[in-house]
Short mmCIF file of C-alpha atoms and ligand atoms in Angstrom, two decimals:
data_model
loop_
_atom_site.label_atom_id
_atom_site.label_comp_id
_atom_site.label_asym_id
_atom_site.label_seq_id
_atom_site.Cartn_x
_atom_site.Cartn_y
_atom_site.Cartn_z
CA MET A 1 -20.29 29.39 14.46
CA PHE A 2 -17.90 32.38 15.06
CA LEU A 3 -18.21 32.16 18.97
CA TRP A 4 -17.53 28.62 18.90
CA ARG A 5 -14.48 29.08 16.83
CA LEU A 6 -13.57 31.79 19.33
CA ARG A 7 -13.88 29.66 22.45
CA LEU A 8 -11.96 26.69 20.77
CA TYR A 9 -9.14 29.30 19.85
CA ARG A 10 -9.27 30.43 23.62
CA ILE A 11 -8.95 27.06 24.88
CA ARG A 12 -6.00 26.33 22.60
CA THR A 13 -4.13 29.66 23.08
CA ALA A 14 -4.53 29.46 26.83
CA SER A 15 -3.36 26.01 26.91
CA ASN A 16 -0.35 26.67 24.46
CA ALA A 17 0.62 29.74 26.55
CA SER A 18 0.85 27.92 29.78
CA ARG A 19 2.78 25.33 27.93
CA LEU A 20 5.49 28.03 26.60
CA ASN A 21 5.75 29.41 30.15
CA LYS A 22 7.18 26.15 31.25
CA GLN A 23 10.52 24.31 30.45
CA ILE A 24 10.08 21.62 27.79
CA PRO A 25 9.62 18.70 29.94
CA VAL A 26 12.13 15.75 29.85
CA TYR A 27 10.01 12.63 30.89
CA HIS A 28 11.38 10.53 33.38
CA LYS A 29 10.12 7.11 34.23
CA GLU A 30 8.04 8.58 37.19
CA ASP A 31 6.58 11.25 34.93
CA HIS A 32 5.39 8.50 32.57
CA THR A 33 3.53 6.65 35.05
CA ALA A 34 1.76 10.05 36.16
CA THR A 35 0.61 10.34 32.60
CA ILE A 36 -2.33 8.27 31.57
CA TYR A 37 -1.20 7.10 28.23
CA LEU A 38 -4.11 5.66 26.10
CA ASP A 39 -2.78 6.58 22.60
CA ASN A 40 -0.78 3.19 22.09
CA ASN A 41 -1.88 2.83 18.44
CA ALA A 42 0.28 5.98 17.79
CA THR A 43 3.21 4.37 19.60
CA THR A 44 4.02 2.30 22.50
CA ARG A 45 6.55 2.51 25.39
CA ALA A 46 9.38 0.34 24.76
CA ALA A 47 9.46 -2.47 27.30
CA ASP A 48 12.41 -2.47 29.84
CA GLU A 49 13.42 -5.93 28.84
CA VAL A 50 13.61 -4.82 25.39
CA ILE A 51 15.84 -1.76 26.11
CA GLU A 52 18.03 -3.95 28.29
CA ALA A 53 18.40 -6.50 25.51
CA MET A 54 19.60 -3.66 23.11
CA GLN A 55 22.46 -2.22 25.40
CA PRO A 56 25.47 -4.44 24.41
CA PHE A 57 24.96 -3.70 20.77
CA PHE A 58 25.77 0.12 21.69
CA ALA A 59 28.96 -0.94 23.49
CA ASP A 60 31.12 -4.07 23.23
CA ALA A 61 29.20 -5.74 20.41
CA TYR A 62 29.79 -3.37 17.77
CA GLY A 63 31.07 -5.94 15.02
CA ASN A 64 29.47 -5.55 11.37
CA PRO A 65 27.49 -8.77 11.12
CA SER A 66 28.97 -9.31 7.51
CA SER A 67 32.62 -9.68 8.90
CA ILE A 68 33.97 -13.05 9.16
CA HIS A 69 36.09 -12.30 12.44
CA ARG A 70 34.42 -13.07 15.87
CA PHE A 71 33.15 -9.65 16.21
CA GLY A 72 30.92 -9.86 13.13
CA GLY A 73 30.01 -13.54 13.94
CA LEU A 74 28.88 -12.96 17.57
CA VAL A 75 26.56 -10.00 16.29
CA LYS A 76 25.24 -12.25 13.25
CA LYS A 77 23.96 -14.68 15.86
CA HIS A 78 21.83 -12.19 17.46
CA ILE A 79 20.46 -11.00 14.27
CA ASP A 80 19.74 -14.66 13.30
CA ARG A 81 17.96 -15.33 16.69
CA ALA A 82 15.91 -12.11 16.33
CA ARG A 83 14.72 -13.15 12.78
CA GLU A 84 13.73 -16.48 14.42
CA GLN A 85 11.97 -14.52 17.23
CA VAL A 86 9.89 -12.44 14.74
CA ALA A 87 9.25 -15.59 12.54
CA ALA A 88 7.72 -17.35 15.37
CA LEU A 89 5.25 -14.63 16.29
CA LEU A 90 4.12 -14.80 12.52
CA GLY A 91 4.08 -18.32 11.97
CA ALA A 92 6.85 -17.88 9.33
CA LYS A 93 10.24 -19.21 8.28
CA PRO A 94 13.07 -17.09 9.57
CA GLN A 95 14.20 -16.53 5.88
CA GLU A 96 10.91 -15.01 5.12
CA ILE A 97 11.61 -12.18 7.48
CA LEU A 98 13.37 -8.90 5.95
CA PHE A 99 14.33 -5.94 8.61
CA THR A 100 13.32 -2.62 7.59
CA GLY A 101 13.17 0.87 9.25
CA CYS A 102 9.64 1.07 9.97
CA GLY A 103 6.19 0.07 9.12
CA SER A 104 5.67 2.51 6.28
CA GLU A 105 9.08 1.42 4.55
CA SER A 106 7.77 -2.15 4.85
CA ASP A 107 4.61 -1.12 2.96
CA ASN A 108 6.50 0.64 0.36
CA ILE A 109 8.93 -2.20 -0.29
CA ALA A 110 5.85 -4.52 -0.71
CA ILE A 111 3.80 -2.13 -3.11
CA GLN A 112 6.58 -0.44 -5.03
CA GLY A 113 8.80 -3.64 -5.26
CA PHE A 114 5.72 -5.38 -6.78
CA CYS A 115 4.99 -2.41 -9.25
CA ARG A 116 8.60 -2.45 -10.40
CA GLU A 117 8.62 -6.07 -11.17
CA LYS A 118 5.31 -5.76 -13.07
CA ALA A 119 6.27 -2.56 -14.48
CA ARG A 120 3.20 -0.73 -16.24
CA THR A 121 1.02 -3.79 -16.22
CA ALA A 122 0.62 -3.71 -12.39
CA ARG A 123 -3.00 -3.67 -11.16
CA LEU A 124 -3.15 -2.52 -7.42
CA VAL A 125 -6.22 -3.34 -5.11
CA THR A 126 -6.52 -1.33 -1.75
CA SER A 127 -9.22 -0.11 0.70
CA ALA A 128 -10.54 3.03 1.29
CA VAL A 129 -9.43 3.17 5.03
CA GLU A 130 -5.57 2.29 4.62
CA HIS A 131 -2.98 4.17 6.58
CA PRO A 132 -1.19 6.90 4.44
CA ALA A 133 1.96 4.66 3.98
CA VAL A 134 -0.39 2.42 1.70
CA ARG A 135 -2.89 5.11 0.46
CA ASN A 136 -0.33 7.59 -0.84
CA CYS A 137 2.11 4.67 -2.15
CA CYS A 138 -0.76 3.13 -4.18
CA ARG A 139 -1.62 6.69 -5.35
CA ALA A 140 1.85 7.38 -6.54
CA MET A 141 2.07 4.09 -8.26
CA ALA A 142 -1.08 4.96 -9.91
CA ASP A 143 0.13 8.35 -11.18
CA ALA A 144 3.29 6.44 -12.59
CA GLY A 145 1.06 4.01 -14.72
CA ALA A 146 -0.51 1.38 -12.22
CA THR A 147 -4.13 0.66 -12.31
CA LEU A 148 -5.70 1.37 -9.10
CA HIS A 149 -9.08 -0.10 -7.54
CA GLU A 150 -10.27 1.30 -3.96
CA ILE A 151 -12.76 -0.99 -2.25
CA GLY A 152 -14.91 0.87 0.19
CA VAL A 153 -16.26 0.03 3.74
CA ASP A 154 -19.78 -0.06 5.27
CA SER A 155 -20.87 2.35 8.13
CA GLN A 156 -19.29 -0.22 10.76
CA GLY A 157 -15.91 0.03 9.01
CA LEU A 158 -16.11 -3.44 7.54
CA LEU A 159 -14.70 -4.25 4.19
CA ALA A 160 -16.99 -4.42 0.94
CA MET A 161 -15.96 -8.07 0.13
CA ASP A 162 -18.61 -8.46 -2.74
CA HIS A 163 -16.54 -5.35 -4.42
CA LEU A 164 -13.44 -7.27 -4.25
CA GLU A 165 -15.02 -10.42 -5.79
CA ARG A 166 -16.48 -8.41 -8.65
CA LEU A 167 -13.03 -6.97 -9.58
CA PRO A 168 -10.88 -8.11 -12.55
CA LEU A 169 -7.99 -9.87 -10.58
CA ASP A 170 -5.20 -11.59 -12.37
CA ALA A 171 -1.53 -12.44 -12.12
CA ASN A 172 -0.52 -8.72 -12.60
CA THR A 173 -2.58 -7.87 -9.39
CA LEU A 174 -1.39 -6.90 -6.04
CA ALA A 175 -3.87 -6.52 -3.37
CA THR A 176 -2.95 -4.42 -0.32
CA ILE A 177 -5.59 -4.36 2.34
CA MET A 178 -4.64 -3.74 6.16
CA TRP A 179 -5.36 -6.14 8.89
CA ALA A 180 -6.64 -3.91 11.52
CA ASN A 181 -7.59 -0.41 11.23
CA ASN A 182 -5.58 2.13 13.10
CA GLU A 183 -8.26 4.33 14.13
CA THR A 184 -11.21 2.19 14.74
CA GLY A 185 -9.49 -1.14 15.37
CA VAL A 186 -11.90 -2.89 12.92
CA LEU A 187 -10.38 -6.13 11.61
CA PHE A 188 -10.76 -7.12 8.10
CA PRO A 189 -11.14 -10.83 6.96
CA ILE A 190 -7.76 -11.25 5.41
CA SER A 191 -8.03 -15.12 4.95
CA GLU A 192 -10.92 -14.77 2.93
CA ALA A 193 -9.68 -11.73 0.90
CA ALA A 194 -6.46 -13.23 0.29
CA GLU A 195 -8.01 -16.34 -0.89
CA ILE A 196 -10.25 -14.73 -3.52
CA VAL A 197 -7.04 -12.81 -4.79
CA LYS A 198 -4.98 -15.90 -4.86
CA SER A 199 -7.57 -17.99 -6.55
CA ARG A 200 -7.15 -15.70 -9.54
CA GLY A 201 -3.36 -15.70 -9.64
CA GLY A 202 -2.55 -12.30 -7.99
CA LEU A 203 -0.52 -11.68 -4.84
CA PHE A 204 -1.62 -10.39 -1.54
CA HIS A 205 0.00 -7.89 1.16
CA THR A 206 -1.34 -6.87 4.39
CA ASP A 207 -0.31 -3.91 6.39
CA ALA A 208 -0.69 -5.76 9.84
CA VAL A 209 1.05 -2.96 11.54
CA GLN A 210 -1.50 -2.48 14.23
CA ALA A 211 -2.36 -6.41 14.45
CA VAL A 212 0.94 -7.87 15.12
CA GLY A 213 1.39 -8.60 18.91
CA LYS A 214 -2.17 -7.79 19.67
CA ILE A 215 -4.04 -10.63 17.91
CA PRO A 216 -2.86 -14.29 16.84
CA ILE A 217 -1.14 -14.38 13.41
CA ASP A 218 -0.05 -17.55 11.54
CA CYS A 219 1.21 -17.21 7.95
CA ARG A 220 0.97 -21.07 7.55
CA LYS A 221 -2.79 -20.84 7.79
CA VAL A 222 -3.37 -17.31 6.20
CA PRO A 223 -2.44 -17.26 2.57
CA VAL A 224 -0.85 -13.75 2.46
CA ASP A 225 2.39 -13.22 0.39
CA MET A 226 3.67 -10.32 2.19
CA LEU A 227 3.01 -8.57 5.75
CA SER A 228 4.26 -5.43 7.29
CA LEU A 229 4.72 -4.80 11.02
CA SER A 230 6.24 -1.92 12.94
CA GLY A 231 8.53 -2.16 16.40
CA HIS A 232 7.33 0.85 17.94
CA LYS A 233 3.55 -0.45 18.13
CA LEU A 234 4.57 -3.48 20.20
CA HIS A 235 7.03 -2.09 22.70
CA ALA A 236 10.08 -1.86 20.57
CA PRO A 237 11.67 1.40 19.90
CA LYS A 238 11.07 3.58 16.75
CA GLY A 239 13.16 2.89 13.70
CA ILE A 240 12.62 -0.45 13.38
CA GLY A 241 10.20 -2.66 11.10
CA ALA A 242 9.71 -5.84 9.29
CA LEU A 243 8.40 -7.21 5.99
CA TYR A 244 7.34 -11.00 5.79
CA ILE A 245 7.79 -12.15 2.28
CA ARG A 246 6.66 -15.78 1.53
CA GLU A 247 9.28 -17.77 -0.13
CA LYS A 248 9.33 -17.27 -4.20
CA THR A 249 7.71 -14.05 -4.02
CA LYS A 250 9.26 -11.75 -6.69
CA LEU A 251 10.03 -7.85 -5.74
CA GLN A 252 12.49 -5.49 -7.18
CA PRO A 253 14.36 -3.44 -4.41
CA LEU A 254 13.84 0.40 -3.93
CA VAL A 255 17.40 0.71 -2.86
CA TYR A 256 20.54 -0.97 -4.59
CA GLY A 257 23.44 -2.03 -2.40
CA GLY A 258 24.92 -5.26 -0.98
CA HIS A 259 23.71 -8.63 0.05
CA GLN A 260 22.05 -7.73 3.35
CA GLU A 261 18.30 -8.72 3.59
CA HIS A 262 18.44 -10.82 0.30
CA GLY A 263 19.33 -7.60 -1.39
CA ILE A 264 15.84 -6.20 -1.26
CA ARG A 265 16.76 -4.04 1.72
CA PRO A 266 20.47 -3.78 1.52
CA GLY A 267 22.76 -1.52 4.11
CA THR A 268 24.60 -2.67 7.20
CA GLU A 269 21.94 -3.90 9.59
CA ASN A 270 20.62 -1.74 12.38
CA VAL A 271 21.84 -4.43 15.09
CA ALA A 272 20.37 -2.98 18.32
CA TYR A 273 17.07 -2.40 16.82
CA ILE A 274 16.88 -5.73 15.13
CA VAL A 275 17.51 -7.16 18.39
CA ALA A 276 14.85 -4.98 20.03
CA LEU A 277 12.38 -6.18 17.89
CA GLY A 278 13.21 -9.76 18.13
CA LYS A 279 12.93 -9.43 21.96
CA ALA A 280 9.56 -7.40 21.68
CA CYS A 281 8.03 -10.22 19.54
CA GLU A 282 9.05 -12.80 22.14
CA LEU A 283 7.31 -10.82 24.69
CA ALA A 284 4.32 -10.24 22.78
CA GLN A 285 3.92 -13.97 21.97
CA LYS A 286 4.40 -14.66 25.73
CA ASN A 287 1.91 -12.13 26.73
CA MET A 288 -0.64 -12.29 24.21
CA ASP A 289 -3.34 -14.71 25.74
CA VAL A 290 -3.29 -13.40 29.41
CA GLU A 291 -2.53 -9.75 28.89
CA HIS A 292 -5.15 -9.37 25.95
CA VAL A 293 -8.10 -10.75 28.09
CA ARG A 294 -6.98 -8.24 30.68
CA VAL A 295 -6.51 -5.48 27.88
CA ARG A 296 -9.85 -6.12 26.48
CA ALA A 297 -11.74 -6.02 29.55
CA LEU A 298 -10.30 -2.75 30.58
CA ARG A 299 -11.15 -1.39 27.05
CA ASP A 300 -14.95 -2.60 27.44
CA ARG A 301 -15.17 -1.06 30.66
CA LEU A 302 -14.10 2.07 29.47
CA GLU A 303 -16.31 1.88 26.49
CA GLN A 304 -19.25 1.21 28.47
CA GLY A 305 -18.62 3.58 31.05
CA LEU A 306 -18.52 6.49 28.39
CA LEU A 307 -21.17 5.33 26.29
CA SER A 308 -23.74 4.87 29.47
CA THR A 309 -22.61 8.42 31.14
CA CYS A 310 -21.89 10.80 28.21
CA THR A 311 -25.24 11.96 26.29
CA GLY A 312 -24.46 11.82 22.62
CA ALA A 313 -21.74 9.38 22.49
CA LYS A 314 -21.41 6.75 19.79
CA LEU A 315 -19.18 3.89 19.11
CA ASN A 316 -17.42 3.96 15.66
CA GLY A 317 -16.65 0.59 14.09
CA HIS A 318 -18.02 -2.90 14.36
CA PRO A 319 -18.47 -3.62 18.13
CA ALA A 320 -16.98 -7.16 17.99
CA LEU A 321 -14.78 -7.40 14.90
CA ARG A 322 -12.13 -5.18 16.39
CA LEU A 323 -8.55 -5.15 18.02
CA PRO A 324 -8.92 -5.76 21.83
CA ASN A 325 -7.13 -2.62 22.76
CA THR A 326 -9.11 -0.05 20.56
CA THR A 327 -12.11 2.01 21.04
CA ASN A 328 -12.95 5.01 18.97
CA ILE A 329 -16.04 6.92 19.93
CA SER A 330 -17.70 10.10 18.74
CA PHE A 331 -19.32 12.82 21.07
CA GLU A 332 -22.13 14.57 19.02
CA PHE A 333 -21.89 18.17 18.64
CA ILE A 334 -18.51 18.44 19.97
CA GLU A 335 -14.85 18.82 18.04
CA GLY A 336 -12.68 16.01 19.07
CA GLU A 337 -9.55 18.54 19.44
CA SER A 338 -11.33 20.30 21.97
CA ILE A 339 -11.86 17.13 24.18
CA LEU A 340 -8.10 16.27 23.49
CA LEU A 341 -7.02 19.59 24.71
CA LEU A 342 -8.85 19.29 28.12
CA LEU A 343 -8.11 15.45 28.51
CA ASP A 344 -4.36 16.50 28.15
CA GLU A 345 -4.76 19.31 30.78
CA ASN A 346 -5.94 16.31 33.01
CA ASP A 347 -2.89 14.29 32.00
CA ILE A 348 -4.73 12.03 29.93
CA ALA A 349 -3.24 11.18 26.36
CA ALA A 350 -5.59 9.95 23.55
CA SER A 351 -6.14 10.96 19.92
CA SER A 352 -8.69 12.12 17.56
CA GLY A 353 -9.99 11.16 14.13
CA SER A 354 -9.53 14.69 12.83
CA ALA A 355 -6.69 16.30 11.07
CA CYS A 356 -6.10 20.07 11.53
CA THR A 357 -5.51 21.17 8.10
CA THR A 358 -5.64 24.66 6.92
CA GLY A 359 -7.58 25.98 9.88
CA SER A 360 -10.52 23.45 9.27
CA LEU A 361 -10.82 20.40 11.45
CA GLU A 362 -11.44 17.61 8.56
CA PRO A 363 -12.81 14.35 10.00
CA SER A 364 -9.94 11.57 9.01
CA HIS A 365 -10.58 9.74 5.71
CA VAL A 366 -11.45 6.69 7.83
CA ILE A 367 -14.24 8.37 9.51
CA GLN A 368 -15.60 9.67 6.21
CA ALA A 369 -15.32 6.42 4.36
CA MET A 370 -17.74 4.99 6.99
CA GLY A 371 -20.15 7.65 6.20
CA ILE A 372 -20.49 9.00 9.94
CA PRO A 373 -22.63 11.90 10.17
CA TYR A 374 -20.91 15.44 10.09
CA THR A 375 -21.96 16.14 13.83
CA LEU A 376 -20.58 12.80 15.07
CA ALA A 377 -17.56 12.70 12.53
CA HIS A 378 -15.99 16.03 13.96
CA GLY A 379 -16.06 14.58 17.65
CA SER A 380 -14.29 11.18 17.37
CA ILE A 381 -11.73 10.16 19.98
CA ARG A 382 -9.68 7.04 19.77
CA PHE A 383 -8.61 5.29 23.00
CA SER A 384 -5.84 2.64 22.58
CA LEU A 385 -4.66 0.60 25.53
CA SER A 386 -1.65 -1.46 26.03
CA VAL A 387 -0.34 -4.02 28.56
CA TYR A 388 0.92 -1.09 30.63
CA THR A 389 -2.79 0.22 31.06
CA THR A 390 -4.18 -0.14 34.71
CA ASP A 391 -7.62 -0.22 36.25
CA ALA A 392 -6.50 3.24 37.73
CA ASP A 393 -6.25 4.71 34.51
CA ILE A 394 -9.47 3.65 33.14
CA ASP A 395 -11.09 5.11 36.73
CA ALA A 396 -9.53 8.28 35.94
CA VAL A 397 -10.79 8.72 32.30
CA LEU A 398 -14.32 7.66 33.44
CA ALA A 399 -14.32 10.35 36.44
CA CYS A 400 -13.12 13.34 34.04
CA LEU A 401 -14.40 12.83 30.56
CA PRO A 402 -18.19 13.01 31.22
CA GLY A 403 -17.66 16.50 32.71
CA ILE A 404 -15.51 17.58 29.84
CA VAL A 405 -18.05 16.62 27.43
CA ASP A 406 -20.99 18.31 29.39
CA ARG A 407 -18.95 21.50 29.37
CA LEU A 408 -18.16 21.67 25.72
CA ARG A 409 -21.58 20.79 24.90
CA LYS A 410 -22.81 23.76 26.71
CA ILE A 411 -20.65 26.06 24.37
CA SER A 412 -21.27 24.04 21.29
CA PRO A 413 -23.00 26.26 18.47
CA TYR A 414 -24.75 22.82 17.38
CA VAL A 415 -26.81 22.37 20.37
CA LYS A 416 -30.04 24.49 20.62
CA GLU A 417 -30.22 26.20 24.14
C1 PLP B 501 -1.95 0.75 9.93
C2 PLP B 501 -0.81 1.39 10.08
N1 PLP B 501 0.23 1.02 8.97
C3 PLP B 501 1.64 1.63 8.92
C4 PLP B 501 2.03 2.67 9.91
C5 PLP B 501 3.25 3.13 9.79
O1 PLP B 501 4.12 2.72 10.68
P1 PLP B 501 5.54 3.63 11.00
O2 PLP B 501 5.24 4.51 11.74
O3 PLP B 501 6.39 2.42 11.74
O4 PLP B 501 6.13 3.83 9.69
C6 PLP B 501 1.01 2.81 11.05
C7 PLP B 501 1.60 3.75 12.03
O5 PLP B 501 0.72 4.44 12.59
C8 PLP B 501 -0.11 2.31 11.04
O6 PLP B 501 -0.88 2.54 11.96
#
């Protein structure tokens, strides 16, 4: 064990030292294309069309949308247009879209806004695999007096629907259950879950940050009351999100101020970023069908290639009920962080399901909730593709990762010589 830690430490320090000896790089467009970026569930590159659409609002179009003069009026029209573009992607009405600063803020406005409305009678229902934006918010609300129920998942990451049905749901309930998991890509049956909660008088919020732009969503058909999204997951920049709030849903604001965003999220609007989100939603809608067939095919080729060439490789998550862009694979007896470091040295960016805390590599709460065995849980790697992923990117990963896995397995203390 000690030898293994030492070797990992050496790989890390060597890699850090070589980084420190270099200047901190400023990435130019050419560098971006040199790096194979397969971490799109963490964040995406802003689309050129999106960056272009933002430009006037950093220069001539600087009016405050609340002003009645022409500077304000012009800018307001662009915010209205962006609201329509976001609404169109979700099958919502423009007045049901509230602009926020990010996905985490959208989640918090929904959950905390509901709890403030219900005071100490609030009952929250959530899943064991939510993003910290929902998980930590629900736990904080429970500390403040709300009742909290957490629903588990099975070994493929699917939601325990029978548990949801058995819960005491009522008009004081808000269920907040994610649409697509950020680590495994597994999709939850949001329509069925929302129907169960709503038939007993409760409200339903879904964190759809990873789903929006990747799969079709239609709020006219799926009875959710609130839905969170984040711009930087769908080729808009960081710093803009939105919350869909079905008409007549009652929430209390977290921040008090003026009339903007129905008084639920007051403050002068972040115009350039709102315009960016609108454009990104328009592009996502346009690209959804054609691009996502291509992205799914690339993901499947990567996955099948790795599962067939790397010994001890296993897929985490349901093979079919998944986002088209995500695959999460465990490499038995190897620590995911070591794989990531060696991939990074080969100009490949991916992500692991482990968090390095207090010197130990703890598997993520998602992988743990699925009951993945210890020797696999530590070696989980997430690859997340986007519309910018190419065939050549996948070829490069398939060419180098099996060698990395062999090399690391040879020094693994878990494998008997
Ligand atoms: C499922 C999910 N929810 C919420 C968030 C938070 O979004 P943001 O980074 O915009 O706050 C993320 C980001 O990774 C996510 O994956």
